[in-house]
Amino acid sequence: MAASREMIGKYGRNENLPSIEMVAKMARAFGVTVDFLIGEGENASYDKETVDRINDIQKMDADTKSVLLNVIDTYIQNFKTKQAFAK
């Protein structure tokens, strides 16, 4: 199922909506999820770089993931502490 330039132009101008199959195909082509592509869902507000990092973390072995998440948690805690004292 290929999309012509004319059809893609209609999507961009909100003159037509793609089928579910086309939306899934576009999401695969851009390397994102459907919810990210349509701007809905829990992860839709994340930029592609963040989504890619989250996906990479999910692929790690449990020990590596645990170490990385501990480092991230430390940075988050420091950020929140700075915000609390800045008020």
PDB file of C-alpha atoms in Angstrom:
ATOM      1  CA  MET A   1       0.000   0.000   0.000  1.00  0.00           C
ATOM      2  CA  ALA A   2       1.892   3.062  -1.239  1.00  0.00           C
ATOM      3  CA  ALA A   3       0.909   6.655  -0.572  1.00  0.00           C
ATOM      4  CA  SER A   4       1.067   9.100  -3.448  1.00  0.00           C
ATOM      5  CA  ARG A   5       2.356  12.638  -3.007  1.00  0.00           C
ATOM      6  CA  GLU A   6      -1.172  13.880  -3.662  1.00  0.00           C
ATOM      7  CA  MET A   7      -2.609  11.699  -0.888  1.00  0.00           C
ATOM      8  CA  ILE A   8       0.118  12.697   1.586  1.00  0.00           C
ATOM      9  CA  GLY A   9      -0.587  16.342   0.722  1.00  0.00           C
ATOM     10  CA  LYS A  10      -4.245  15.790   1.583  1.00  0.00           C
ATOM     11  CA  TYR A  11      -3.210  14.320   4.957  1.00  0.00           C
ATOM     12  CA  GLY A  12      -1.122  17.413   5.644  1.00  0.00           C
ATOM     13  CA  ARG A  13      -3.983  19.755   4.719  1.00  0.00           C
ATOM     14  CA  ASN A  14      -6.492  17.741   6.778  1.00  0.00           C
ATOM     15  CA  GLU A  15      -8.510  17.033   3.626  1.00  0.00           C
ATOM     16  CA  ASN A  16      -8.287  13.285   4.143  1.00  0.00           C
ATOM     17  CA  LEU A  17      -7.292  10.861   6.882  1.00  0.00           C
ATOM     18  CA  PRO A  18      -4.971   7.879   6.388  1.00  0.00           C
ATOM     19  CA  SER A  19      -6.193   4.359   7.052  1.00  0.00           C
ATOM     20  CA  ILE A  20      -5.024   2.556  10.167  1.00  0.00           C
ATOM     21  CA  GLU A  21      -2.722   0.456   7.992  1.00  0.00           C
ATOM     22  CA  MET A  22      -1.164   3.594   6.479  1.00  0.00           C
ATOM     23  CA  VAL A  23      -0.688   5.186   9.914  1.00  0.00           C
ATOM     24  CA  ALA A  24       1.091   2.027  11.109  1.00  0.00           C
ATOM     25  CA  LYS A  25       3.245   2.039   7.974  1.00  0.00           C
ATOM     26  CA  MET A  26       4.172   5.703   8.471  1.00  0.00           C
ATOM     27  CA  ALA A  27       5.034   5.082  12.128  1.00  0.00           C
ATOM     28  CA  ARG A  28       7.359   2.219  11.106  1.00  0.00           C
ATOM     29  CA  ALA A  29       8.954   4.400   8.424  1.00  0.00           C
ATOM     30  CA  PHE A  30       9.690   7.150  10.949  1.00  0.00           C
ATOM     31  CA  GLY A  31      10.733   4.698  13.668  1.00  0.00           C
ATOM     32  CA  VAL A  32       8.097   5.866  16.144  1.00  0.00           C
ATOM     33  CA  THR A  33       4.925   4.452  17.663  1.00  0.00           C
ATOM     34  CA  VAL A  34       1.466   5.212  16.316  1.00  0.00           C
ATOM     35  CA  ASP A  35       0.540   7.130  19.487  1.00  0.00           C
ATOM     36  CA  PHE A  36       3.663   9.278  19.078  1.00  0.00           C
ATOM     37  CA  LEU A  37       2.830   9.908  15.423  1.00  0.00           C
ATOM     38  CA  ILE A  38      -0.724  11.043  16.129  1.00  0.00           C
ATOM     39  CA  GLY A  39       0.178  12.923  19.299  1.00  0.00           C
ATOM     40  CA  GLU A  40      -1.921  10.802  21.642  1.00  0.00           C
ATOM     41  CA  GLY A  41      -1.092   8.477  24.482  1.00  0.00           C
ATOM     42  CA  GLU A  42       1.301   8.411  27.391  1.00  0.00           C
ATOM     43  CA  ASN A  43       4.512   8.723  25.338  1.00  0.00           C
ATOM     44  CA  ALA A  44       3.247  11.155  22.725  1.00  0.00           C
ATOM     45  CA  SER A  45       4.769  14.200  24.426  1.00  0.00           C
ATOM     46  CA  TYR A  46       8.292  12.718  24.356  1.00  0.00           C
ATOM     47  CA  ASP A  47      10.593  13.753  21.540  1.00  0.00           C
ATOM     48  CA  LYS A  48      11.900  10.986  19.269  1.00  0.00           C
ATOM     49  CA  GLU A  49      15.339  11.097  20.889  1.00  0.00           C
ATOM     50  CA  THR A  50      13.834  10.364  24.314  1.00  0.00           C
ATOM     51  CA  VAL A  51      11.663   7.562  22.924  1.00  0.00           C
ATOM     52  CA  ASP A  52      14.715   6.018  21.225  1.00  0.00           C
ATOM     53  CA  ARG A  53      16.644   6.119  24.495  1.00  0.00           C
ATOM     54  CA  ILE A  54      13.786   4.531  26.424  1.00  0.00           C
ATOM     55  CA  ASN A  55      13.562   1.766  23.817  1.00  0.00           C
ATOM     56  CA  ASP A  56      17.320   1.174  24.054  1.00  0.00           C
ATOM     57  CA  ILE A  57      17.132   0.966  27.855  1.00  0.00           C
ATOM     58  CA  GLN A  58      14.315  -1.600  27.575  1.00  0.00           C
ATOM     59  CA  LYS A  59      16.620  -3.839  25.519  1.00  0.00           C
ATOM     60  CA  MET A  60      19.406  -3.886  28.131  1.00  0.00           C
ATOM     61  CA  ASP A  61      20.071  -6.775  30.470  1.00  0.00           C
ATOM     62  CA  ALA A  62      18.616  -6.352  33.966  1.00  0.00           C
ATOM     63  CA  ASP A  63      21.932  -5.531  35.702  1.00  0.00           C
ATOM     64  CA  THR A  64      22.944  -2.844  33.200  1.00  0.00           C
ATOM     65  CA  LYS A  65      19.447  -1.373  33.242  1.00  0.00           C
ATOM     66  CA  SER A  66      19.490  -1.266  37.060  1.00  0.00           C
ATOM     67  CA  VAL A  67      22.804   0.598  37.163  1.00  0.00           C
ATOM     68  CA  LEU A  68      21.669   3.084  34.529  1.00  0.00           C
ATOM     69  CA  LEU A  69      18.336   3.710  36.242  1.00  0.00           C
ATOM     70  CA  ASN A  70      20.142   4.319  39.561  1.00  0.00           C
ATOM     71  CA  VAL A  71      22.284   6.989  37.869  1.00  0.00           C
ATOM     72  CA  ILE A  72      19.189   8.553  36.287  1.00  0.00           C
ATOM     73  CA  ASP A  73      17.373   8.487  39.639  1.00  0.00           C
ATOM     74  CA  THR A  74      20.292  10.324  41.259  1.00  0.00           C
ATOM     75  CA  TYR A  75      20.159  13.087  38.654  1.00  0.00           C
ATOM     76  CA  ILE A  76      16.381  13.358  38.983  1.00  0.00           C
ATOM     77  CA  GLN A  77      16.626  13.588  42.770  1.00  0.00           C
ATOM     78  CA  ASN A  78      19.285  16.320  42.504  1.00  0.00           C
ATOM     79  CA  PHE A  79      17.126  18.242  40.024  1.00  0.00           C
ATOM     80  CA  LYS A  80      14.057  18.036  42.266  1.00  0.00           C
ATOM     81  CA  THR A  81      16.071  19.109  45.321  1.00  0.00           C
ATOM     82  CA  LYS A  82      17.426  22.154  43.471  1.00  0.00           C
ATOM     83  CA  GLN A  83      13.899  23.050  42.355  1.00  0.00           C
ATOM     84  CA  ALA A  84      12.565  22.742  45.901  1.00  0.00           C
ATOM     85  CA  PHE A  85      15.229  25.060  47.326  1.00  0.00           C
ATOM     86  CA  ALA A  86      14.872  27.552  44.479  1.00  0.00           C
ATOM     87  CA  LYS A  87      11.303  28.376  45.500  1.00  0.00           C
TER      88      LYS A  87
END
